[in-house]
Amino acid sequence: MSGAAGRPASSGAAVPGRLATGQGAKGKRAVAQPLAAGGVVTETPTPAIAPAPPARPAADAPRRRGGRGAGEHAAWKSVRQERWEGALELEGELPLWLDGTYLRNGPGLWNLGDYGFRHLFDGYATLVRVSFRDGRAVGAHRQVESEAYRAARAHGKVCYREFSEVPKPDSFLSYVGQLATLFSGSSLTDNSNTGIVRLGDGRVLCLTETIKGSIVIDPDTLDTIGKFEYTDKLGGLIHSAHPIVTDTEFWTLIPDLIRPGHSVVRMDAGTNERQFVGRVDCRGGPAPGWVHSFPITEHYVVVPEMPLRYCAKNLLRAEPTPLYKFEWHRESGAYMHVMCKASGKVVASVEVPPYVTFHFINAYEETDEEGRVTAIVADCCEHNANTSILDKLRLQNLRSFTGQDVLPDARVGRFRIPLDGCPFGELESALDPDEHGRGMDMCSINPDYVGKKYRYAYACGARRPCNFPNTLTKVDLVEKTAKNWYEEGAVPSEPFFVPRPGAVEEDDGVAISMVSARDGSAYALVLDAKTFQEVARAKFPYAMPYGLHCCWVPRDSSSA
Ligand SMILES: CC(=O)/C=C/C=C(C)/C=C/C1=C(C)CCCC1(C)C
Ligand SMILES: CC(/C=C/C=O)=C\C=C\C=O
Ligand SMILES: [Fe+2]
């Protein structure tokens, strides 16, 4: 067991009533304060953002105060300090081969003073780091210093357009001014609270759906290094939050809201210059389908077009609609397009049953006896074509679990896209969704299998009743079974697969998930990916909010 920090740094104890910040709103230097054995929190007093007092059992409006009530789960409470670092107490034994840094991104700060944000996706980006070495773990967290976060801290209010929050204009004139800035993109947020990827050249990038929200961070210190500037002339304001990144490449999709469609672009590792590969025109609807993520295969890029589409009108609104910046166009149809990576040509465009997904899991090519590609198989976390999941992720809903089962059903949706000119594709459940409690999102796979035939996916599933995915699940797509991990009251984030160096089998490695426990504790859970049994947990000395996506920086590529 390694020595642990003893005093909680969050949920009240360490710095009651204020948030520690790296560089104060008015340019004050951060002060390093000893927090506890092995732990350091840096703090600058700032009146701009402070943890809100306990929330009343609130209706959605007015949204004053933001979820610090005693009964609420720590997963949905804002992180308390801007940063912390220290040794983590271990339970169990970490594999000695686990040598590197786990990084998690997510929207961990949902309060500005006594103002509470509305939606999970609105929060300011909070990074969590767990560095593993010689069977020990050191943890840290830190806010990403985006322009949006710095402006909010300086002015005590939302200054950029977030997922659902928009700056409140003080006059009609400033409202008109805001509309103008929307078209230029300058009012859009750069709050990179969603993805985190390690590029082939070693740079680590935090991402959201706005292109300006691509921010380079230092994986060792969690310092914000600066904007990732795309040096090409491709433009665009939004892109997929989940580019596909390999050692040599970066693929992403840029939606075109004027002439509905998507540009497929790629970037070589070591450069900042995206190159246009091809364009997919939308087949239905007035706008492109929302693409949060997409899959690729060895030779193709799959471009999804779901009936949940961007909506220019909703982008301009001050108050959110039930589907935020999107609209459901059932009549517009649902499609899957396939583009050849080499030629940029669309080689298939098929109509499929309606679907709703945030996350594609993987895709691969099916071949005949002569090795010709006959179809593409693409798997996703599919919400049974039900858009209500977006509303369920409103913070008020997440904070008010009453024991009723309100999480909509989800499944592994498997598309089969024929490449023989047939106009239709199939969409079916890849396994009985009851295997994983009909919850399915926040997935990862062995990175060596991206774009290839694969067998295992790791994700968050459900143990009912629940209002949010509350289990970790390992799905076997061949046996069509799942192994599940559950602990009462736990809110686990994406189980991120880390392969054992030298592994031959697909599931030889561990799955790491940061868990926010009901009692206000938080730990990095390490599961043996084969058995899905716990091998160790590394405990933070304070509560940690829920977070989204992760990446792994192996030791030999980091300086820590
Ligand atoms: C956290 C997550 O999964 C999604 C985050 C999405 C965001 C922050 C989207 C933001 C957007 C804007 C600020 C304006 C333009 C539309 C849209 C991409 C939805
Ligand atoms: C957390 C989530 C969905 C959970 C539903 O089951 C989606 C997150 C999307 C963004 O990355
Ligand atoms: Fe995501």
XYZ file of C-alpha atoms and ligand atoms in Angstrom:
591
model
C 0.000 0.000 0.000
C 1.292 3.427 -0.794
C 0.759 6.315 1.578
C -2.407 8.262 1.009
C -3.475 11.807 1.373
C -5.731 11.934 4.379
C -7.800 15.088 4.281
C -10.570 15.455 1.728
C -9.920 18.224 -0.760
C -13.382 18.371 -2.160
C -16.928 18.232 -0.907
C -16.275 20.915 1.560
C -13.366 20.270 3.850
C -10.240 21.757 2.367
C -11.104 25.206 1.135
C -14.706 25.821 2.056
C -16.495 28.397 -0.001
C -14.071 28.951 -2.791
C -12.444 27.339 -5.699
C -8.717 27.146 -6.070
C -7.465 28.435 -9.363
C -4.153 28.288 -11.203
C -3.878 31.851 -12.380
C -6.357 34.233 -10.804
C -8.893 36.144 -12.787
C -6.999 39.338 -12.224
C -3.667 37.810 -13.049
C -2.639 36.772 -9.528
C -0.078 34.018 -9.289
C -1.274 30.712 -8.030
C -0.104 29.762 -4.547
C 0.832 26.194 -3.850
C -0.736 25.052 -0.621
C -0.028 21.798 1.107
C -3.315 20.000 1.205
C -2.498 16.718 2.828
C 0.253 14.149 2.918
C 1.407 13.790 -0.649
C -1.166 16.219 -1.946
C -0.958 19.782 -3.179
C -3.731 22.076 -4.180
C -3.051 25.421 -5.787
C -5.339 28.139 -4.801
C -6.017 31.737 -5.692
C -8.985 33.381 -4.059
C -11.482 34.303 -6.688
C -14.943 35.596 -6.148
C -15.898 34.751 -9.708
C -16.494 31.044 -9.302
C -17.304 29.495 -6.005
C -18.981 26.298 -5.018
C -22.636 27.021 -4.565
C -24.309 26.544 -1.218
C -26.447 23.425 -0.766
C -29.071 23.119 -3.437
C -32.722 23.160 -2.591
C -34.691 20.225 -3.966
C -35.134 22.355 -7.023
C -37.337 22.505 -10.008
C -35.403 23.218 -13.171
C -36.053 26.945 -13.043
C -34.895 29.241 -11.683
C -31.544 27.569 -11.904
C -29.935 29.228 -8.947
C -27.558 27.150 -6.889
C -26.057 24.130 -8.392
C -26.218 20.737 -6.884
C -24.313 20.672 -3.651
C -27.164 19.312 -1.600
C -26.274 16.618 0.893
C -28.493 14.043 -0.797
C -27.053 14.534 -4.240
C -24.502 12.209 -5.688
C -20.937 13.532 -5.754
C -20.756 12.615 -9.449
C -22.940 15.624 -10.284
C -21.293 18.171 -7.983
C -18.722 20.589 -9.299
C -15.098 19.865 -8.576
C -14.059 21.997 -5.640
C -10.536 23.181 -6.413
C -8.915 23.996 -9.658
C -6.099 21.516 -9.159
C -4.610 18.877 -6.914
C -1.850 16.306 -7.083
C -0.814 13.557 -4.692
C -0.130 9.887 -4.049
C -3.210 7.673 -4.083
C -4.023 5.028 -1.516
C -4.139 1.594 -3.081
C -6.408 -1.319 -2.428
C -5.320 -4.470 -4.247
C -2.218 -4.820 -6.392
C -1.536 -2.931 -9.569
C 0.085 -4.919 -12.365
C 3.738 -3.925 -12.587
C 3.506 -3.666 -16.365
C 0.975 -0.826 -15.986
C 3.420 1.982 -16.635
C 2.064 5.231 -17.941
C -0.592 7.873 -17.527
C -4.355 7.568 -17.684
C -6.026 10.870 -18.565
C -9.729 11.587 -18.361
C -11.558 14.658 -19.629
C -15.064 15.769 -18.766
C -17.305 18.642 -17.776
C -16.545 18.779 -14.030
C -17.524 22.331 -13.114
C -21.182 23.294 -13.472
C -21.380 26.340 -11.213
C -20.568 30.012 -11.512
C -21.075 31.486 -8.097
C -24.606 30.528 -7.156
C -25.612 29.922 -10.750
C -25.934 26.281 -11.690
C -25.648 25.069 -15.272
C -28.388 23.104 -16.886
C -26.853 20.183 -18.709
C -24.098 17.644 -18.099
C -22.387 18.764 -21.315
C -22.245 22.437 -20.212
C -19.595 22.041 -17.508
C -16.076 23.447 -17.783
C -13.453 20.877 -18.705
C -11.829 19.071 -15.788
C -8.884 16.746 -16.388
C -8.080 13.802 -14.164
C -4.704 12.104 -14.296
C -3.600 8.854 -12.722
C 0.042 7.964 -13.330
C 0.964 4.340 -12.712
C 4.504 3.177 -12.035
C 6.085 0.300 -10.106
C 2.739 -0.727 -8.653
C 1.992 2.774 -7.342
C -0.395 5.488 -8.439
C -0.221 9.272 -8.306
C -3.383 11.223 -8.998
C -4.127 14.771 -10.064
C -6.879 16.910 -11.460
C -6.911 20.317 -13.069
C -9.219 22.637 -14.988
C -8.498 23.241 -18.669
C -7.758 26.934 -19.104
C -9.962 27.540 -22.114
C -10.927 31.101 -23.075
C -14.474 30.262 -22.045
C -13.372 29.122 -18.587
C -11.044 32.065 -18.065
C -13.722 34.541 -19.141
C -16.289 32.916 -16.864
C -13.850 33.142 -13.982
C -13.061 36.766 -14.726
C -16.644 37.910 -15.161
C -18.554 35.457 -12.999
C -20.879 34.535 -15.840
C -21.137 32.475 -18.991
C -19.426 34.445 -21.776
C -19.528 31.946 -24.673
C -22.202 29.667 -26.111
C -21.938 26.295 -24.435
C -23.900 23.132 -25.191
C -27.083 24.583 -23.686
C -26.001 27.697 -21.789
C -25.697 30.985 -23.669
C -24.417 34.348 -22.452
C -27.315 36.463 -21.209
C -27.381 39.691 -23.254
C -27.832 42.832 -21.135
C -29.758 44.654 -23.886
C -31.452 44.133 -27.226
C -28.450 45.668 -28.946
C -26.077 43.247 -27.352
C -28.439 40.410 -28.385
C -28.145 41.555 -32.007
C -24.379 41.777 -31.538
C -24.355 38.210 -30.238
C -26.195 36.920 -33.294
C -23.534 38.488 -35.496
C -20.759 36.814 -33.520
C -22.529 33.484 -33.850
C -22.083 33.502 -37.611
C -18.388 34.228 -37.269
C -18.079 31.541 -34.614
C -16.498 33.934 -32.145
C -19.255 33.433 -29.573
C -18.925 29.656 -29.637
C -17.247 28.009 -26.701
C -13.752 26.541 -26.727
C -14.566 24.603 -23.550
C -12.885 21.360 -24.574
C -14.765 19.135 -22.115
C -15.396 15.978 -24.111
C -12.591 13.998 -25.713
C -8.905 13.605 -25.024
C -6.524 12.017 -27.516
C -2.815 11.409 -27.790
C -1.730 12.282 -31.306
C 0.799 10.134 -33.140
C 3.454 12.804 -32.465
C 2.825 12.675 -28.702
C 0.823 15.878 -28.286
C -2.241 15.471 -26.112
C -5.366 17.235 -27.294
C -8.609 17.998 -25.437
C -11.616 18.276 -27.694
C -15.236 19.245 -27.905
C -17.487 19.773 -30.903
C -16.325 23.294 -31.666
C -13.141 23.348 -33.732
C -11.764 26.222 -31.658
C -12.162 23.944 -28.637
C -9.087 21.889 -29.599
C -6.642 22.548 -26.786
C -3.174 21.078 -26.245
C -2.340 20.092 -22.686
C 0.751 18.766 -20.932
C -0.026 15.198 -19.820
C 2.398 15.428 -16.892
C 1.422 18.746 -15.343
C -2.043 19.054 -16.910
C -1.013 22.601 -17.885
C -2.951 24.139 -20.727
C -0.314 24.671 -23.394
C -2.534 26.483 -25.874
C -4.899 26.236 -28.775
C -4.278 23.598 -31.410
C -4.241 25.855 -34.462
C -5.268 24.127 -37.671
C -3.001 25.733 -40.260
C -5.063 24.724 -43.306
C -7.764 26.760 -45.003
C -10.566 24.241 -44.467
C -12.399 26.421 -41.965
C -15.553 25.126 -40.325
C -16.887 25.865 -36.873
C -17.778 22.410 -35.613
C -16.449 18.896 -36.029
C -16.803 15.459 -34.502
C -15.803 15.402 -30.827
C -14.107 12.061 -31.505
C -11.540 12.062 -34.287
C -10.046 8.684 -35.047
C -6.391 8.901 -34.125
C -3.673 6.410 -35.024
C 0.122 6.621 -34.790
C 0.224 8.221 -38.213
C -3.123 9.879 -38.829
C -6.083 11.838 -37.523
C -9.473 11.569 -39.262
C -12.454 13.776 -38.587
C -15.752 14.988 -40.047
C -16.768 18.611 -40.542
C -20.505 19.171 -41.004
C -21.723 21.708 -43.571
C -24.897 23.362 -42.301
C -25.442 25.513 -45.398
C -25.216 22.789 -48.045
C -26.149 19.793 -45.853
C -23.309 17.316 -45.852
C -19.998 16.402 -44.258
C -16.404 16.910 -45.283
C -14.136 14.007 -44.483
C -10.662 15.265 -43.605
C -7.390 13.752 -42.455
C -4.236 15.103 -40.891
C -0.774 13.538 -40.768
C 0.771 13.061 -37.333
C 3.297 15.794 -36.632
C 1.398 18.415 -38.608
C -1.482 20.840 -37.924
C -2.751 20.745 -41.464
C -5.941 18.906 -42.288
C -6.441 17.737 -45.837
C -9.791 17.452 -47.542
C -10.475 13.850 -48.574
C -14.045 13.973 -49.851
C -17.567 15.121 -49.250
C -20.740 13.253 -48.383
C -24.021 14.961 -49.234
C -26.870 14.403 -46.826
C -29.741 12.416 -48.252
C -32.507 13.647 -45.970
C -33.556 16.606 -43.908
C -32.768 20.289 -43.949
C -29.471 19.853 -42.114
C -26.739 17.290 -41.537
C -27.267 14.613 -38.929
C -25.478 15.236 -35.623
C -22.173 13.397 -35.706
C -20.601 13.160 -32.249
C -18.439 10.263 -33.413
C -17.970 8.003 -36.445
C -16.007 4.853 -37.218
C -13.411 3.922 -39.814
C -12.218 0.618 -41.255
C -8.890 -0.192 -42.887
C -9.960 1.283 -46.238
C -13.125 3.264 -45.537
C -14.611 6.083 -43.470
C -18.197 5.588 -42.332
C -20.296 8.768 -42.240
C -23.492 8.423 -40.214
C -26.595 10.483 -40.978
C -29.136 10.101 -38.215
C -32.533 11.827 -38.104
C -31.333 13.874 -35.119
C -30.011 16.818 -37.093
C -28.363 20.161 -36.364
C -30.893 22.997 -36.377
C -29.719 26.487 -37.360
C -32.777 28.051 -35.684
C -32.011 26.311 -32.411
C -28.401 27.391 -32.651
C -29.595 31.000 -32.559
C -32.051 30.619 -29.702
C -31.303 32.051 -26.285
C -33.298 29.387 -24.448
C -32.757 25.711 -25.168
C -35.362 23.557 -26.861
C -36.021 19.989 -25.662
C -33.407 18.794 -28.153
C -31.014 21.694 -27.609
C -29.251 22.609 -30.873
C -30.815 19.663 -32.684
C -34.122 18.554 -34.173
C -35.575 15.105 -34.771
C -36.659 14.599 -38.400
C -38.142 11.119 -38.427
C -39.455 11.672 -41.967
C -35.992 12.520 -43.290
C -34.784 8.956 -42.937
C -31.575 7.563 -41.525
C -28.537 6.681 -43.612
C -25.037 5.324 -43.479
C -22.477 6.427 -46.043
C -19.152 4.820 -46.804
C -16.228 6.747 -48.303
C -13.077 5.210 -49.706
C -10.114 6.673 -47.789
C -7.842 6.570 -50.817
C -10.124 8.105 -53.464
C -12.551 10.181 -51.394
C -15.391 8.549 -53.371
C -18.631 7.544 -51.702
C -18.862 3.806 -52.400
C -22.114 3.117 -50.532
C -24.979 5.168 -49.209
C -27.755 3.093 -47.693
C -30.962 3.789 -45.852
C -31.150 2.171 -42.430
C -33.737 2.055 -39.645
C -33.810 5.237 -37.522
C -31.180 5.394 -34.794
C -29.759 7.645 -32.103
C -26.150 7.327 -31.078
C -23.394 9.415 -29.542
C -20.680 6.801 -29.795
C -19.591 4.393 -32.469
C -17.674 1.474 -31.017
C -15.821 0.212 -34.078
C -16.266 -0.902 -37.686
C -14.667 -3.491 -39.925
C -14.787 -4.904 -43.425
C -16.446 -8.194 -44.339
C -14.831 -10.010 -47.229
C -15.738 -12.907 -49.517
C -13.551 -15.928 -50.324
C -11.585 -13.877 -52.876
C -10.862 -11.200 -50.302
C -13.238 -8.677 -51.886
C -14.924 -6.357 -49.393
C -18.665 -7.097 -49.529
C -19.946 -5.130 -46.560
C -19.012 -2.902 -43.670
C -20.069 -3.799 -40.155
C -20.332 -0.791 -37.822
C -21.257 -1.011 -34.137
C -22.515 1.784 -31.918
C -24.091 2.459 -28.530
C -27.635 2.873 -29.818
C -30.443 4.480 -27.839
C -33.310 2.689 -29.596
C -33.915 5.731 -31.814
C -35.062 7.579 -28.715
C -33.809 11.138 -28.274
C -34.979 11.364 -24.646
C -31.467 10.413 -23.484
C -30.440 14.041 -24.118
C -33.003 15.245 -21.595
C -32.030 12.556 -19.092
C -28.550 14.059 -19.059
C -29.883 17.345 -17.697
C -28.245 17.874 -14.298
C -31.539 18.227 -12.509
C -32.529 14.755 -13.716
C -29.160 13.263 -12.850
C -29.336 14.749 -9.354
C -32.832 13.593 -8.555
C -32.769 9.810 -8.570
C -35.777 8.589 -6.617
C -35.318 4.866 -7.108
C -37.470 4.813 -10.226
C -36.037 3.207 -13.325
C -35.860 6.121 -15.775
C -32.785 5.381 -17.897
C -33.995 4.721 -21.448
C -32.948 1.383 -22.919
C -29.828 1.218 -25.059
C -28.056 -1.571 -26.926
C -25.089 -2.381 -29.116
C -26.552 -1.469 -32.502
C -24.862 -3.335 -35.315
C -25.140 -1.894 -38.824
C -24.449 -4.018 -41.867
C -23.773 -1.826 -44.885
C -23.637 -3.820 -48.127
C -21.222 -2.589 -50.774
C -23.037 -4.293 -53.678
C -25.279 -1.350 -54.532
C -28.221 -2.527 -52.442
C -29.985 0.649 -51.213
C -30.694 -0.643 -47.718
C -28.552 -1.529 -44.757
C -29.464 -3.451 -41.616
C -29.472 -2.416 -37.981
C -29.852 -5.039 -35.275
C -28.840 -5.608 -31.677
C -25.452 -7.314 -31.607
C -26.437 -9.158 -28.421
C -29.422 -9.335 -26.098
C -29.393 -5.923 -24.348
C -30.498 -7.624 -21.110
C -26.931 -8.979 -20.929
C -25.821 -5.452 -19.954
C -29.001 -4.236 -18.249
C -30.171 -2.324 -21.324
C -27.673 0.431 -20.624
C -24.913 1.011 -23.173
C -22.666 4.017 -23.674
C -19.146 5.366 -23.134
C -17.298 2.571 -24.901
C -13.710 1.616 -25.614
C -11.943 -1.226 -27.403
C -8.400 -2.519 -27.722
C -6.789 0.251 -29.834
C -4.973 -2.355 -31.959
C -8.390 -3.412 -33.294
C -9.612 -0.028 -34.530
C -11.087 -0.599 -37.985
C -10.564 -4.356 -37.774
C -12.685 -7.350 -36.927
C -12.869 -7.412 -33.147
C -14.587 -9.311 -30.402
C -14.677 -7.267 -27.185
C -16.076 -3.872 -26.242
C -15.983 -2.223 -22.818
C -18.709 0.233 -21.850
C -21.004 1.512 -19.128
C -24.123 -0.587 -18.709
C -26.994 -0.601 -16.234
C -28.223 -2.371 -13.129
C -31.884 -1.371 -12.891
C -33.493 0.647 -11.450
C -31.249 3.585 -12.316
C -31.257 7.010 -13.932
C -27.756 6.762 -15.425
C -25.457 3.927 -16.512
C -24.127 2.497 -13.229
C -22.182 -0.626 -14.219
C -19.118 -1.459 -16.250
C -19.660 -4.071 -18.873
C -17.444 -6.173 -21.106
C -19.329 -7.286 -24.161
C -18.308 -10.404 -26.066
C -19.636 -9.869 -29.578
C -18.885 -13.441 -30.620
C -20.410 -15.315 -27.672
C -23.035 -12.538 -27.370
C -22.616 -12.332 -23.624
C -21.494 -9.666 -21.163
C -19.556 -9.616 -17.904
C -20.643 -6.859 -15.564
C -19.070 -4.967 -12.651
C -21.359 -3.218 -10.176
C -21.028 -1.544 -6.806
C -24.029 -0.012 -5.068
C -24.140 3.777 -5.537
C -21.145 3.900 -7.892
C -21.159 6.132 -10.961
C -18.365 4.789 -13.170
C -16.991 6.573 -16.203
C -15.907 5.001 -19.501
C -13.919 1.804 -18.876
C -10.808 2.532 -20.866
C -8.921 -0.478 -22.201
C -5.130 -0.460 -21.820
C -3.356 -3.413 -23.494
C -0.552 -5.232 -21.705
C 2.682 -4.576 -23.627
C 3.417 -7.636 -25.736
C -0.124 -8.984 -25.425
C -1.375 -11.316 -28.135
C -4.971 -11.812 -27.065
C -7.453 -9.016 -27.674
C -8.554 -8.769 -24.035
C -5.106 -9.093 -22.442
C -4.897 -5.875 -20.459
C -6.878 -3.829 -17.989
C -9.928 -1.601 -18.131
C -9.548 1.581 -16.083
C -12.551 3.589 -14.920
C -12.775 6.568 -12.568
C -15.609 5.883 -10.182
C -17.514 8.515 -8.214
C -18.930 6.763 -5.182
C -22.074 7.767 -3.334
C -20.172 8.419 -0.057
C -18.186 11.188 -1.730
C -15.093 9.125 -2.394
C -13.589 8.574 -5.804
C -11.187 6.019 -7.143
C -9.565 4.764 -10.286
C -10.783 1.190 -10.643
C -8.527 -1.251 -12.454
C -10.259 -4.353 -13.795
C -8.571 -7.352 -15.367
C -9.987 -7.054 -18.868
C -10.136 -10.828 -19.317
C -12.039 -11.769 -16.182
C -13.533 -8.340 -15.570
C -12.645 -8.773 -11.895
C -11.198 -5.918 -9.847
C -7.437 -6.041 -9.441
C -6.932 -2.738 -7.653
C -8.416 0.621 -6.872
C -6.430 3.829 -6.373
C -8.338 6.157 -4.093
C -8.485 9.925 -4.365
C -8.765 11.689 -1.011
C -11.743 13.725 -2.189
C -14.819 13.489 -4.366
C -14.503 13.594 -8.115
C -17.311 14.513 -10.478
C -18.376 12.288 -13.347
C -16.269 12.601 -16.488
C -16.394 11.456 -20.076
C -13.521 10.211 -22.234
C -9.989 8.981 -21.649
C -6.645 8.280 -23.237
C -3.453 6.480 -22.256
C 0.069 7.856 -22.475
C 2.604 5.013 -22.147
C 5.639 5.747 -19.990
C 8.232 5.642 -22.737
C 6.412 8.476 -24.492
C 5.962 10.706 -21.442
C 8.570 12.482 -19.405
C 6.959 11.916 -15.983
C -19.938 16.661 -23.915
C -20.544 16.251 -25.180
O -20.694 15.114 -25.385
C -20.943 17.198 -26.178
C -20.619 18.468 -26.166
C -21.103 19.253 -27.184
C -20.952 20.566 -27.291
C -20.212 21.361 -26.276
C -21.560 21.189 -28.401
C -21.585 22.488 -28.602
C -22.195 23.175 -29.691
C -22.113 24.552 -29.627
C -21.473 25.299 -28.519
C -22.701 25.413 -30.670
C -22.791 24.710 -31.968
C -23.514 23.447 -31.820
C -22.883 22.471 -30.848
C -21.879 21.649 -31.630
C -23.999 21.605 -30.366
C -22.860 9.950 -20.779
C -23.546 9.723 -22.065
C -24.646 8.860 -22.162
C -25.128 8.087 -21.216
C -26.306 7.335 -21.482
O -26.536 6.202 -21.353
C -23.151 10.329 -23.185
C -22.037 11.185 -23.298
C -21.756 11.740 -24.463
C -20.619 12.542 -24.691
O -19.489 12.212 -24.793
Fe -18.336 11.399 -26.543
